mmCIF file of C-alpha atoms in Angstrom:
data_model
loop_
_atom_site.group_PDB
_atom_site.id
_atom_site.type_symbol
_atom_site.label_atom_id
_atom_site.label_comp_id
_atom_site.label_asym_id
_atom_site.label_seq_id
_atom_site.Cartn_x
_atom_site.Cartn_y
_atom_site.Cartn_z
ATOM 1 C CA MET X 1 0.000 0.000 0.000
ATOM 2 C CA ARG X 2 2.914 2.370 0.730
ATOM 3 C CA LEU X 3 4.266 1.828 -2.750
ATOM 4 C CA PHE X 4 0.877 2.420 -4.342
ATOM 5 C CA LEU X 5 0.110 5.596 -2.390
ATOM 6 C CA GLY X 6 3.622 7.005 -2.737
ATOM 7 C CA SER X 7 3.862 6.464 -6.474
ATOM 8 C CA LEU X 8 0.298 7.689 -6.984
ATOM 9 C CA ALA X 9 1.089 10.920 -5.138
ATOM 10 C CA ILE X 10 4.184 11.525 -7.265
ATOM 11 C CA TYR X 11 2.366 10.709 -10.485
ATOM 12 C CA ALA X 12 -0.524 12.975 -9.521
ATOM 13 C CA VAL X 13 1.912 15.872 -9.162
ATOM 14 C CA LEU X 14 3.308 15.001 -12.592
ATOM 15 C CA ALA X 15 -0.196 14.932 -14.092
ATOM 16 C CA VAL X 16 -1.157 18.313 -12.689
ATOM 17 C CA SER X 17 2.188 19.987 -13.437
ATOM 18 C CA THR X 18 2.205 18.930 -17.104
ATOM 19 C CA GLY X 19 -1.399 20.053 -17.586
ATOM 20 C CA GLU X 20 -2.934 19.482 -21.003
ATOM 21 C CA TYR X 21 0.415 18.660 -22.614
ATOM 22 C CA LEU X 22 0.705 15.175 -24.125
ATOM 23 C CA ASN X 23 4.048 14.128 -25.577
ATOM 24 C CA GLU X 24 2.830 11.850 -28.396
ATOM 25 C CA PRO X 25 0.682 12.781 -31.423
ATOM 26 C CA ASP X 26 -0.859 9.298 -31.230
ATOM 27 C CA SER X 27 -2.292 10.294 -27.846
ATOM 28 C CA TYR X 28 -4.498 12.908 -29.462
ATOM 29 C CA ALA X 29 -5.606 10.522 -32.190
ATOM 30 C CA ARG X 30 -6.765 8.053 -29.530
ATOM 31 C CA LEU X 31 -8.512 10.798 -27.574
ATOM 32 C CA SER X 32 -10.355 11.899 -30.701
ATOM 33 C CA ALA X 33 -11.555 8.319 -31.134
ATOM 34 C CA ALA X 34 -12.511 8.104 -27.459
ATOM 35 C CA ARG X 35 -14.536 11.323 -27.751
ATOM 36 C CA VAL X 36 -17.027 9.574 -30.065
ATOM 37 C CA ALA X 37 -16.494 5.972 -28.965
ATOM 38 C CA LEU X 38 -19.524 5.651 -26.692
ATOM 39 C CA ASP X 39 -21.780 6.729 -29.544
ATOM 40 C CA SER X 40 -19.970 4.566 -32.088
ATOM 41 C CA PRO X 41 -18.809 1.201 -30.649
ATOM 42 C CA PRO X 42 -16.601 0.389 -33.673
ATOM 43 C CA PHE X 43 -14.207 3.089 -32.425
ATOM 44 C CA ILE X 44 -13.777 1.156 -29.166
ATOM 45 C CA LEU X 45 -13.283 -2.124 -30.992
ATOM 46 C CA ASP X 46 -10.910 -0.806 -33.653
ATOM 47 C CA PRO X 47 -7.559 -2.649 -33.356
ATOM 48 C CA TRP X 48 -5.583 0.579 -33.715
ATOM 49 C CA ASN X 49 -7.418 2.304 -30.863
ATOM 50 C CA LYS X 50 -7.367 -0.728 -28.497
ATOM 51 C CA PRO X 51 -10.532 -1.357 -26.434
ATOM 52 C CA VAL X 52 -9.199 -1.048 -22.872
ATOM 53 C CA LEU X 53 -7.847 2.487 -22.848
ATOM 54 C CA THR X 54 -10.307 3.773 -25.458
ATOM 55 C CA ALA X 55 -13.282 2.652 -23.372
ATOM 56 C CA LEU X 56 -11.727 4.056 -20.204
ATOM 57 C CA ALA X 57 -10.923 7.404 -21.836
ATOM 58 C CA ALA X 58 -14.387 7.550 -23.403
ATOM 59 C CA GLY X 59 -15.992 7.215 -19.983
ATOM 60 C CA VAL X 60 -13.777 9.915 -18.469
ATOM 61 C CA LEU X 61 -14.465 12.329 -21.331
ATOM 62 C CA ARG X 62 -18.201 11.665 -21.180
ATOM 63 C CA LEU X 63 -18.152 12.611 -17.482
ATOM 64 C CA GLY X 64 -16.473 15.931 -18.306
ATOM 65 C CA GLY X 65 -12.863 14.971 -17.651
ATOM 66 C CA ASP X 66 -9.941 16.487 -19.533
ATOM 67 C CA GLU X 67 -6.305 15.598 -20.189
ATOM 68 C CA VAL X 68 -5.313 16.099 -16.543
ATOM 69 C CA VAL X 69 -8.081 13.813 -15.291
ATOM 70 C CA LEU X 70 -7.075 11.206 -17.845
ATOM 71 C CA LYS X 71 -3.479 11.430 -16.642
ATOM 72 C CA LEU X 72 -4.676 10.919 -13.075
ATOM 73 C CA VAL X 73 -6.494 7.774 -14.194
ATOM 74 C CA GLN X 74 -3.306 6.646 -15.935
ATOM 75 C CA ALA X 75 -1.448 7.359 -12.689
ATOM 76 C CA VAL X 76 -3.772 4.994 -10.814
ATOM 77 C CA LEU X 77 -3.108 2.263 -13.384
ATOM 78 C CA ALA X 78 0.655 2.805 -13.164
ATOM 79 C CA ALA X 79 0.758 2.849 -9.367
ATOM 80 C CA ALA X 80 -1.408 -0.275 -9.214
ATOM 81 C CA ALA X 81 0.874 -2.094 -11.660
ATOM 82 C CA LEU X 82 3.927 -1.306 -9.524
ATOM 83 C CA ALA X 83 2.264 -2.350 -6.273
ATOM 84 C CA ILE X 84 0.929 -5.597 -7.738
ATOM 85 C CA THR X 85 4.328 -6.447 -9.228
ATOM 86 C CA ALA X 86 6.026 -5.927 -5.870
ATOM 87 C CA ALA X 87 3.398 -8.110 -4.191
ATOM 88 C CA ALA X 88 3.969 -10.821 -6.801
ATOM 89 C CA ALA X 89 7.729 -10.783 -6.218
ATOM 90 C CA ARG X 90 7.280 -11.002 -2.441
ATOM 91 C CA ARG X 91 4.891 -13.898 -2.865
ATOM 92 C CA ALA X 92 7.428 -15.664 -5.094
ATOM 93 C CA GLY X 93 10.145 -15.405 -2.449
ATOM 94 C CA ALA X 94 11.871 -12.062 -2.960
ATOM 95 C CA ARG X 95 12.796 -10.087 0.127
ATOM 96 C CA PRO X 96 10.203 -7.345 0.751
ATOM 97 C CA GLU X 97 12.747 -4.523 0.643
ATOM 98 C CA ASN X 98 14.128 -5.820 -2.659
ATOM 99 C CA ALA X 99 10.663 -6.136 -4.171
ATOM 100 C CA PHE X 100 9.871 -2.572 -3.099
ATOM 101 C CA ALA X 101 13.155 -1.245 -4.502
ATOM 102 C CA ALA X 102 12.716 -3.036 -7.833
ATOM 103 C CA ALA X 103 9.170 -1.758 -8.312
ATOM 104 C CA ALA X 104 10.212 1.768 -7.350
ATOM 105 C CA LEU X 105 13.042 1.605 -9.875
ATOM 106 C CA ALA X 106 10.559 0.468 -12.527
ATOM 107 C CA GLY X 107 8.325 3.397 -11.626
ATOM 108 C CA MET X 108 11.167 5.759 -12.546
ATOM 109 C CA ALA X 109 12.034 4.033 -15.829
ATOM 110 C CA PRO X 110 12.276 6.696 -18.564
ATOM 111 C CA PHE X 111 9.504 5.420 -20.794
ATOM 112 C CA TRP X 112 7.291 4.473 -17.862
ATOM 113 C CA VAL X 113 7.317 8.164 -16.944
ATOM 114 C CA HIS X 114 6.900 9.002 -20.625
ATOM 115 C CA GLY X 115 3.796 6.806 -20.674
ATOM 116 C CA LEU X 116 2.234 8.807 -17.871
ATOM 117 C CA VAL X 117 2.469 11.969 -19.961
ATOM 118 C CA SER X 118 1.403 10.323 -23.211
ATOM 119 C CA LEU X 119 -1.880 8.599 -22.306
ATOM 120 C CA LEU X 120 -0.946 5.747 -24.610
ATOM 121 C CA THR X 121 -1.776 2.087 -24.112
ATOM 122 C CA GLU X 122 1.452 0.584 -22.775
ATOM 123 C CA ILE X 123 0.771 1.110 -19.067
ATOM 124 C CA SER X 124 -2.707 -0.411 -19.207
ATOM 125 C CA CYS X 125 -1.175 -3.486 -20.846
ATOM 126 C CA ALA X 126 1.518 -3.605 -18.154
ATOM 127 C CA LEU X 127 -1.190 -3.685 -15.486
ATOM 128 C CA PHE X 128 -2.590 -6.900 -16.951
ATOM 129 C CA LEU X 129 0.892 -8.445 -16.932
ATOM 130 C CA ALA X 130 1.435 -7.403 -13.312
ATOM 131 C CA ALA X 131 -1.855 -9.069 -12.386
ATOM 132 C CA ALA X 132 -0.817 -12.220 -14.252
ATOM 133 C CA LEU X 133 2.500 -12.393 -12.371
ATOM 134 C CA TRP X 134 0.713 -11.950 -9.044
ATOM 135 C CA LEU X 135 -1.823 -14.652 -9.850
ATOM 136 C CA TRP X 136 0.945 -16.990 -10.983
ATOM 137 C CA ALA X 137 2.834 -16.449 -7.740
ATOM 138 C CA ARG X 138 -0.351 -17.459 -5.918
ATOM 139 C CA GLU X 139 -0.555 -20.569 -8.119
ATOM 140 C CA ARG X 140 -3.773 -19.403 -9.743
ATOM 141 C CA PHE X 141 -2.519 -20.481 -13.127
ATOM 142 C CA ALA X 142 -5.802 -20.352 -15.034
ATOM 143 C CA LEU X 143 -6.547 -16.834 -13.793
ATOM 144 C CA ALA X 144 -3.002 -15.769 -14.713
ATOM 145 C CA ALA X 145 -3.681 -17.036 -18.229
ATOM 146 C CA LEU X 146 -6.943 -15.084 -18.280
ATOM 147 C CA ALA X 147 -5.115 -11.873 -17.315
ATOM 148 C CA VAL X 148 -2.600 -12.449 -20.103
ATOM 149 C CA SER X 149 -5.428 -13.180 -22.524
ATOM 150 C CA PHE X 150 -7.140 -9.870 -21.811
ATOM 151 C CA SER X 151 -3.848 -7.957 -21.975
ATOM 152 C CA PHE X 152 -4.268 -8.366 -25.736
ATOM 153 C CA LEU X 153 -7.217 -5.953 -25.548
ATOM 154 C CA ALA X 154 -4.825 -3.340 -24.168
ATOM 155 C CA ARG X 155 -1.977 -3.938 -26.634
ATOM 156 C CA PHE X 156 -0.846 -6.598 -29.085
ATOM 157 C CA GLU X 157 2.108 -7.425 -26.806
ATOM 158 C CA GLY X 158 -0.373 -9.805 -25.211
ATOM 159 C CA VAL X 159 0.529 -12.207 -28.030
ATOM 160 C CA PHE X 160 4.122 -12.322 -26.773
ATOM 161 C CA PHE X 161 2.953 -12.773 -23.186
ATOM 162 C CA ALA X 162 0.745 -15.686 -24.213
ATOM 163 C CA ALA X 163 3.492 -17.345 -26.265
ATOM 164 C CA ALA X 164 5.854 -17.155 -23.292
ATOM 165 C CA LEU X 165 3.279 -18.360 -20.770
ATOM 166 C CA ALA X 166 1.962 -21.337 -22.747
ATOM 167 C CA PRO X 167 4.901 -23.707 -22.012
ATOM 168 C CA PHE X 168 4.643 -22.916 -18.293
ATOM 169 C CA LEU X 169 0.928 -23.694 -18.317
ATOM 170 C CA LEU X 170 1.705 -26.943 -20.104
ATOM 171 C CA ALA X 171 4.341 -27.828 -17.511
ATOM 172 C CA LYS X 172 1.815 -27.152 -14.738
ATOM 173 C CA ARG X 173 -0.810 -29.171 -16.636
ATOM 174 C CA SER X 174 -3.144 -26.210 -16.430
ATOM 175 C CA TRP X 175 -5.473 -27.235 -19.219
ATOM 176 C CA ALA X 176 -7.968 -24.578 -18.186
ATOM 177 C CA GLY X 177 -5.238 -21.958 -18.471
ATOM 178 C CA LEU X 178 -4.273 -23.125 -21.951
ATOM 179 C CA ALA X 179 -7.923 -23.012 -22.984
ATOM 180 C CA LEU X 180 -8.323 -19.476 -21.617
ATOM 181 C CA LEU X 181 -5.255 -17.986 -23.341
ATOM 182 C CA PRO X 182 -7.071 -17.155 -26.616
ATOM 183 C CA LEU X 183 -10.299 -16.010 -24.923
ATOM 184 C CA GLY X 184 -9.569 -12.260 -25.005
ATOM 185 C CA PRO X 185 -8.748 -12.071 -28.727
ATOM 186 C CA LEU X 186 -11.675 -14.366 -29.567
ATOM 187 C CA LEU X 187 -14.163 -12.188 -27.682
ATOM 188 C CA TRP X 188 -12.722 -9.043 -29.258
ATOM 189 C CA ASN X 189 -12.958 -10.574 -32.716
ATOM 190 C CA LEU X 190 -16.540 -11.711 -32.115
ATOM 191 C CA ALA X 191 -17.599 -8.289 -30.807
ATOM 192 C CA GLY X 192 -15.989 -6.565 -33.791
ATOM 193 C CA TRP X 193 -17.666 -8.954 -36.192
ATOM 194 C CA LYS X 194 -21.087 -8.318 -34.698
ATOM 195 C CA ALA X 195 -20.617 -4.531 -34.394
ATOM 196 C CA THR X 196 -19.241 -3.917 -37.878
ATOM 197 C CA GLY X 197 -20.416 -6.853 -39.951
ATOM 198 C CA ILE X 198 -16.941 -7.075 -41.490
ATOM 199 C CA GLY X 199 -16.797 -10.828 -41.034
ATOM 200 C CA PRO X 200 -15.344 -13.561 -38.830
ATOM 201 C CA ALA X 201 -11.795 -12.374 -39.560
ATOM 202 C CA PHE X 202 -12.429 -8.903 -38.075
ATOM 203 C CA LEU X 203 -9.079 -8.543 -36.286
ATOM 204 C CA LEU X 204 -7.080 -9.717 -39.281
ATOM 205 C CA GLU X 205 -8.911 -7.452 -41.699
ATOM 206 C CA LYS X 206 -8.788 -4.396 -39.428
ATOM 207 C CA GLN X 207 -5.304 -4.853 -37.983
ATOM 208 C CA PRO X 208 -3.323 -1.661 -38.606
ATOM 209 C CA HIS X 209 0.001 -3.215 -39.625
ATOM 210 C CA GLU X 210 1.182 -3.757 -43.154
ATOM 211 C CA VAL X 211 2.516 -7.183 -44.084
ATOM 212 C CA VAL X 212 5.859 -5.674 -45.094
ATOM 213 C CA HIS X 213 6.873 -2.174 -44.092
ATOM 214 C CA ALA X 214 10.601 -1.780 -44.619
ATOM 215 C CA THR X 215 13.705 -3.638 -45.674
ATOM 216 C CA SER X 216 15.312 -5.972 -43.170
ATOM 217 C CA ASP X 217 18.477 -4.922 -41.375
ATOM 218 C CA PRO X 218 20.366 -7.135 -38.870
ATOM 219 C CA VAL X 219 21.854 -4.062 -37.176
ATOM 220 C CA ARG X 220 18.402 -3.315 -35.780
ATOM 221 C CA VAL X 221 18.743 -6.158 -33.267
ATOM 222 C CA LEU X 222 21.561 -4.216 -31.616
ATOM 223 C CA LEU X 223 19.551 -1.015 -31.781
ATOM 224 C CA PHE X 224 16.621 -2.706 -30.084
ATOM 225 C CA GLY X 225 18.965 -3.711 -27.282
ATOM 226 C CA ALA X 226 19.687 -0.019 -26.813
ATOM 227 C CA MET X 227 15.950 0.655 -26.889
ATOM 228 C CA LEU X 228 15.479 -1.709 -23.960
ATOM 229 C CA VAL X 229 17.899 0.410 -21.945
ATOM 230 C CA ALA X 230 16.110 3.573 -23.076
ATOM 231 C CA ALA X 231 12.734 2.155 -22.068
ATOM 232 C CA ALA X 232 13.674 0.516 -18.759
ATOM 233 C CA GLY X 233 16.655 2.623 -17.732
ATOM 234 C CA LEU X 234 18.799 1.287 -14.903
ATOM 235 C CA LEU X 235 16.153 -1.320 -14.059
ATOM 236 C CA VAL X 236 17.910 -3.497 -16.645
ATOM 237 C CA LEU X 237 20.926 -4.025 -14.365
ATOM 238 C CA PRO X 238 19.229 -5.760 -11.406
ATOM 239 C CA ALA X 239 16.763 -7.449 -13.772
ATOM 240 C CA LEU X 240 19.612 -9.281 -15.498
ATOM 241 C CA ALA X 241 21.752 -9.794 -12.400
ATOM 242 C CA ARG X 242 20.271 -13.149 -11.324
ATOM 243 C CA VAL X 243 18.042 -14.320 -14.132
ATOM 244 C CA ARG X 244 18.575 -18.011 -13.374
ATOM 245 C CA ARG X 245 17.270 -17.618 -9.841
ATOM 246 C CA VAL X 246 14.029 -15.915 -10.835
ATOM 247 C CA PRO X 247 11.056 -18.278 -10.430
ATOM 248 C CA GLY X 248 8.099 -18.443 -12.760
ATOM 249 C CA PRO X 249 7.535 -17.117 -16.281
ATOM 250 C CA ALA X 250 8.743 -13.502 -15.870
ATOM 251 C CA PRO X 251 12.157 -13.986 -17.565
ATOM 252 C CA ALA X 252 10.533 -15.866 -20.450
ATOM 253 C CA ILE X 253 7.898 -13.147 -20.884
ATOM 254 C CA ALA X 254 10.565 -10.437 -20.989
ATOM 255 C CA ALA X 255 12.745 -12.443 -23.388
ATOM 256 C CA VAL X 256 9.925 -13.338 -25.794
ATOM 257 C CA THR X 257 8.552 -9.779 -25.814
ATOM 258 C CA TRP X 258 11.939 -8.247 -26.553
ATOM 259 C CA THR X 259 12.870 -10.907 -29.104
ATOM 260 C CA GLY X 260 9.504 -10.662 -30.833
ATOM 261 C CA HIS X 261 9.770 -6.909 -31.249
ATOM 262 C CA ALA X 262 13.422 -7.105 -32.300
ATOM 263 C CA LEU X 263 12.648 -9.713 -34.967
ATOM 264 C CA LEU X 264 9.643 -7.824 -36.310
ATOM 265 C CA TRP X 265 11.693 -4.655 -36.597
ATOM 266 C CA THR X 266 14.767 -6.416 -37.998
ATOM 267 C CA LEU X 267 12.714 -8.196 -40.666
ATOM 268 C CA GLY X 268 10.903 -4.986 -41.603
ATOM 269 C CA LEU X 269 7.477 -6.173 -40.424
ATOM 270 C CA MET X 270 6.743 -3.408 -37.904
ATOM 271 C CA THR X 271 4.626 -0.681 -39.473
ATOM 272 C CA SER X 272 5.557 2.188 -37.166
ATOM 273 C CA ASN X 273 9.196 1.124 -36.776
ATOM 274 C CA GLY X 274 10.823 0.335 -33.459
ATOM 275 C CA ARG X 275 10.198 2.619 -30.501
ATOM 276 C CA PRO X 276 11.349 2.224 -26.894
ATOM 277 C CA ARG X 277 7.819 2.679 -25.575
ATOM 278 C CA TYR X 278 6.771 -0.604 -27.194
ATOM 279 C CA LEU X 279 8.792 -2.375 -24.473
ATOM 280 C CA VAL X 280 6.997 -0.652 -21.579
ATOM 281 C CA PRO X 281 4.318 -3.392 -21.275
ATOM 282 C CA MET X 282 6.973 -5.885 -20.185
ATOM 283 C CA LEU X 283 8.412 -3.686 -17.409
ATOM 284 C CA PRO X 284 6.508 -5.579 -14.667
ATOM 285 C CA ALA X 285 8.373 -8.722 -15.759
ATOM 286 C CA LEU X 286 11.692 -6.854 -15.530
ATOM 287 C CA ALA X 287 10.735 -5.448 -12.120
ATOM 288 C CA PHE X 288 9.826 -8.954 -10.927
ATOM 289 C CA MET X 289 13.249 -10.174 -12.085
ATOM 290 C CA ALA X 290 14.972 -7.181 -10.498
ATOM 291 C CA ALA X 291 13.433 -8.028 -7.115
ATOM 292 C CA PHE X 292 15.691 -11.086 -7.069
ATOM 293 C CA GLY X 293 18.639 -9.391 -8.768
ATOM 294 C CA MET X 294 18.702 -6.642 -6.132
ATOM 295 C CA GLU X 295 20.488 -9.097 -3.833
ATOM 296 C CA ARG X 296 23.682 -8.351 -5.738
ATOM 297 C CA PHE X 297 23.463 -4.618 -5.152
ATOM 298 C CA GLY X 298 24.762 -3.270 -1.874
ATOM 299 C CA ARG X 299 23.877 0.014 -0.270
ATOM 300 C CA ARG X 300 26.249 2.171 -2.306
ATOM 301 C CA ALA X 301 25.274 0.509 -5.562
ATOM 302 C CA ARG X 302 21.609 1.107 -4.795
ATOM 303 C CA VAL X 303 22.269 4.771 -4.103
ATOM 304 C CA VAL X 304 23.910 5.059 -7.516
ATOM 305 C CA LEU X 305 21.027 3.186 -9.169
ATOM 306 C CA PHE X 306 18.350 5.371 -7.651
ATOM 307 C CA ALA X 307 20.278 8.594 -8.182
ATOM 308 C CA GLY X 308 20.660 7.818 -11.870
ATOM 309 C CA ALA X 309 17.046 6.702 -12.189
ATOM 310 C CA THR X 310 15.810 9.853 -10.455
ATOM 311 C CA ILE X 311 17.791 12.122 -12.770
ATOM 312 C CA ALA X 312 16.465 10.305 -15.841
ATOM 313 C CA ALA X 313 12.878 10.393 -14.563
ATOM 314 C CA LEU X 314 13.043 14.104 -13.775
ATOM 315 C CA PHE X 315 14.426 14.848 -17.223
ATOM 316 C CA VAL X 316 11.650 12.886 -18.955
ATOM 317 C CA ALA X 317 9.017 14.540 -16.762
ATOM 318 C CA ALA X 318 10.306 18.035 -17.560
ATOM 319 C CA TYR X 319 11.049 17.483 -21.248
ATOM 320 C CA ARG X 320 8.755 19.024 -23.843
ATOM 321 C CA LYS X 321 8.832 18.761 -27.599
ATOM 322 C CA ASN X 322 8.997 22.138 -29.297
ATOM 323 C CA THR X 323 6.457 20.895 -31.850
ATOM 324 C CA TRP X 324 3.566 20.904 -29.346
ATOM 325 C CA GLU X 325 3.476 24.681 -28.881
ATOM 326 C CA GLY X 326 3.307 25.252 -32.626
ATOM 327 C CA LEU X 327 0.592 22.663 -33.133
ATOM 328 C CA ARG X 328 -1.375 24.179 -30.269
ATOM 329 C CA GLU X 329 -1.118 27.586 -31.950
ATOM 330 C CA LEU X 330 -2.315 26.233 -35.301
ATOM 331 C CA ALA X 331 -5.237 24.617 -33.507
ATOM 332 C CA ARG X 332 -6.607 28.056 -32.632
ATOM 333 C CA GLU X 333 -8.179 28.099 -36.090
ATOM 334 C CA PRO X 334 -11.523 26.345 -35.482
ATOM 335 C CA ARG X 335 -12.339 23.293 -37.573
ATOM 336 C CA ALA X 336 -9.446 23.689 -39.960
ATOM 337 C CA LEU X 337 -8.845 20.718 -42.224
ATOM 338 C CA THR X 338 -5.810 18.837 -40.952
ATOM 339 C CA ASP X 339 -4.143 15.442 -40.850
ATOM 340 C CA GLU X 340 -2.314 16.249 -37.606
ATOM 341 C CA PRO X 341 -4.084 14.617 -34.604
ATOM 342 C CA THR X 342 -2.992 17.261 -32.079
ATOM 343 C CA ILE X 343 -4.566 20.046 -34.137
ATOM 344 C CA ALA X 344 -7.698 17.989 -34.788
ATOM 345 C CA TRP X 345 -8.192 17.326 -31.065
ATOM 346 C CA TYR X 346 -7.928 20.967 -30.019
ATOM 347 C CA ASN X 347 -9.769 22.677 -32.862
ATOM 348 C CA GLY X 348 -12.808 20.445 -32.505
ATOM 349 C CA GLY X 349 -12.570 19.315 -36.090
ATOM 350 C CA GLY X 350 -11.113 16.063 -37.190
ATOM 351 C CA GLU X 351 -11.908 16.571 -40.867
ATOM 352 C CA LYS X 352 -9.057 15.253 -42.976
ATOM 353 C CA ILE X 353 -7.324 17.309 -45.639
ATOM 354 C CA ASP X 354 -8.485 14.711 -48.157
ATOM 355 C CA GLY X 355 -11.876 16.442 -47.995
ATOM 356 C CA TRP X 356 -10.574 19.657 -49.556
ATOM 357 C CA ARG X 357 -12.490 19.049 -52.814
ATOM 358 C CA GLU X 358 -15.843 19.395 -51.056
ATOM 359 C CA ALA X 359 -14.723 22.316 -48.887
ATOM 360 C CA PRO X 360 -15.885 25.841 -49.824
ATOM 361 C CA PRO X 361 -13.444 28.676 -50.587
ATOM 362 C CA GLY X 362 -12.057 30.255 -47.444
ATOM 363 C CA THR X 363 -11.761 26.934 -45.613
ATOM 364 C CA ALA X 364 -8.668 26.856 -43.410
ATOM 365 C CA ILE X 365 -6.039 24.139 -43.801
ATOM 366 C CA ALA X 366 -3.541 23.633 -40.978
ATOM 367 C CA TRP X 367 -0.372 21.874 -42.081
ATOM 368 C CA ASP X 368 2.524 20.524 -40.060
ATOM 369 C CA VAL X 369 5.385 20.932 -42.547
ATOM 370 C CA ASP X 370 7.158 17.887 -41.085
ATOM 371 C CA GLU X 371 4.569 15.739 -42.853
ATOM 372 C CA GLY X 372 6.459 16.471 -46.056
ATOM 373 C CA PRO X 373 5.377 17.368 -49.589
ATOM 374 C CA GLU X 374 4.188 13.831 -50.316
ATOM 375 C CA GLY X 375 1.783 13.865 -47.406
ATOM 376 C CA ALA X 376 -1.138 16.173 -46.772
ATOM 377 C CA PHE X 377 -0.887 18.413 -49.846
ATOM 378 C CA ARG X 378 0.025 15.982 -52.574
ATOM 379 C CA ASP X 379 -3.336 16.358 -54.339
ATOM 380 C CA ILE X 380 -4.102 20.046 -53.798
ATOM 381 C CA PRO X 381 -3.226 22.272 -56.785
ATOM 382 C CA GLU X 382 -0.885 25.046 -55.726
ATOM 383 C CA GLU X 383 -3.155 27.683 -57.258
ATOM 384 C CA ARG X 384 -5.946 26.661 -54.862
ATOM 385 C CA LEU X 385 -3.878 27.551 -51.771
ATOM 386 C CA ARG X 386 -3.304 30.962 -50.210
ATOM 387 C CA LEU X 387 -0.723 31.081 -47.421
ATOM 388 C CA GLU X 388 -2.128 33.033 -44.498
ATOM 389 C CA ARG X 389 0.361 32.420 -41.713
ATOM 390 C CA THR X 390 3.606 30.624 -40.918
ATOM 391 C CA ILE X 391 4.586 29.593 -37.391
ATOM 392 C CA THR X 392 8.117 28.568 -36.424
ATOM 393 C CA ILE X 393 9.271 27.238 -33.062
ATOM 394 C CA PRO X 394 13.042 27.203 -32.478
ATOM 395 C CA PRO X 395 14.746 24.138 -30.995
ATOM 396 C CA ARG X 396 15.371 24.052 -27.252
ATOM 397 C CA TRP X 397 17.643 21.015 -27.213
ATOM 398 C CA PRO X 398 20.550 20.081 -29.527
ATOM 399 C CA TRP X 399 18.655 17.125 -31.018
ATOM 400 C CA GLN X 400 15.546 19.131 -31.855
ATOM 401 C CA TRP X 401 14.974 21.015 -35.086
ATOM 402 C CA THR X 402 13.128 24.201 -35.941
ATOM 403 C CA TRP X 403 9.475 23.309 -36.258
ATOM 404 C CA GLU X 404 7.370 24.950 -38.956
ATOM 405 C CA GLY X 405 3.619 24.981 -39.416
ATOM 406 C CA ARG X 406 1.477 26.815 -41.945
ATOM 407 C CA LEU X 407 -2.113 27.980 -42.121
ATOM 408 C CA TYR X 408 -3.609 28.120 -45.610
ATOM 409 C CA ARG X 409 -6.967 29.188 -47.049
ATOM 410 C CA LEU X 410 -8.601 27.537 -50.005
ATOM 411 C CA LYS X 411 -9.168 29.975 -52.876
#
């Protein structure tokens, strides 16, 4: 309970201090879907939106909540995931102080903190995994399988969790658990079929990933190793310190999740390319492992670990992309046509630029120049556009670039 309340208090401060700012454009796209989801169930069931967080956000928005309230809800999910993971490690035999330290270290992981300010789906998926680890430690194998099954409704990483858990269920002769593993995806597919009429292969037909996205590159395996460090931070060190002594499926879940993502990216099968945040759902497994690996870290080593983790967490919490301010400024033009989800969320529109042919003269078009000439404006004749305003935001960090946005009017 101390871990839950302490982390919740810290995360609540983070939610309030960052206000309406969200650090991922995808966050605004999901919020736009959530805004209409209760009136249009297909938005909840859409594989890109993911049912768990979309339904939760839809309820909060319907009750009058805003970005801060949604972050507070995300904070509850994150704090619960940490507390449940620590409880699972204690139940499995880790010393209480080590379980607490490992979960606290996970709570400061760079992309765990990033997830709190992004309102994306990784943390909700991690909560299901934490519950599965706790249930497994209590030898409730079928219920652990059920938790893993429904993690798929939060994110597709549930497939990796299930693949890793299946051999353990087989070894325990948990036939009920094996039968329950596909239940979540099956129910989702059935609900989507009935709601949309697309057919019995709803998830396959609506899945948002291309069969082939990019060329393969073996160097990406090494890069994805670096992404694990970026996502989990210093939690990686105790997590890998005593892998062989960690009981249960946690090491297998972490290994299969990382390997699965690394292979998909290396073979060019990941539509949105590799990102560190994709590894956030497996952080409870790493924290569970770290609870046993902490035995190798003495007092001084722990001070160094937590000092480094605190610095990284504070940086992520304070960091802002310079693009957000410019997008927010462009969004002041009500109902401008745009393909940028941040602008669409704030200007109350959502109409895509593709609808320019039906739009009357004088219609505003808000364009994020980073989309490139082959994106939003590829079909609009240049003589139909009148530039009204250009906004530039200078970089604030060496790795940022000058952001440019433009507001046009249709002639």
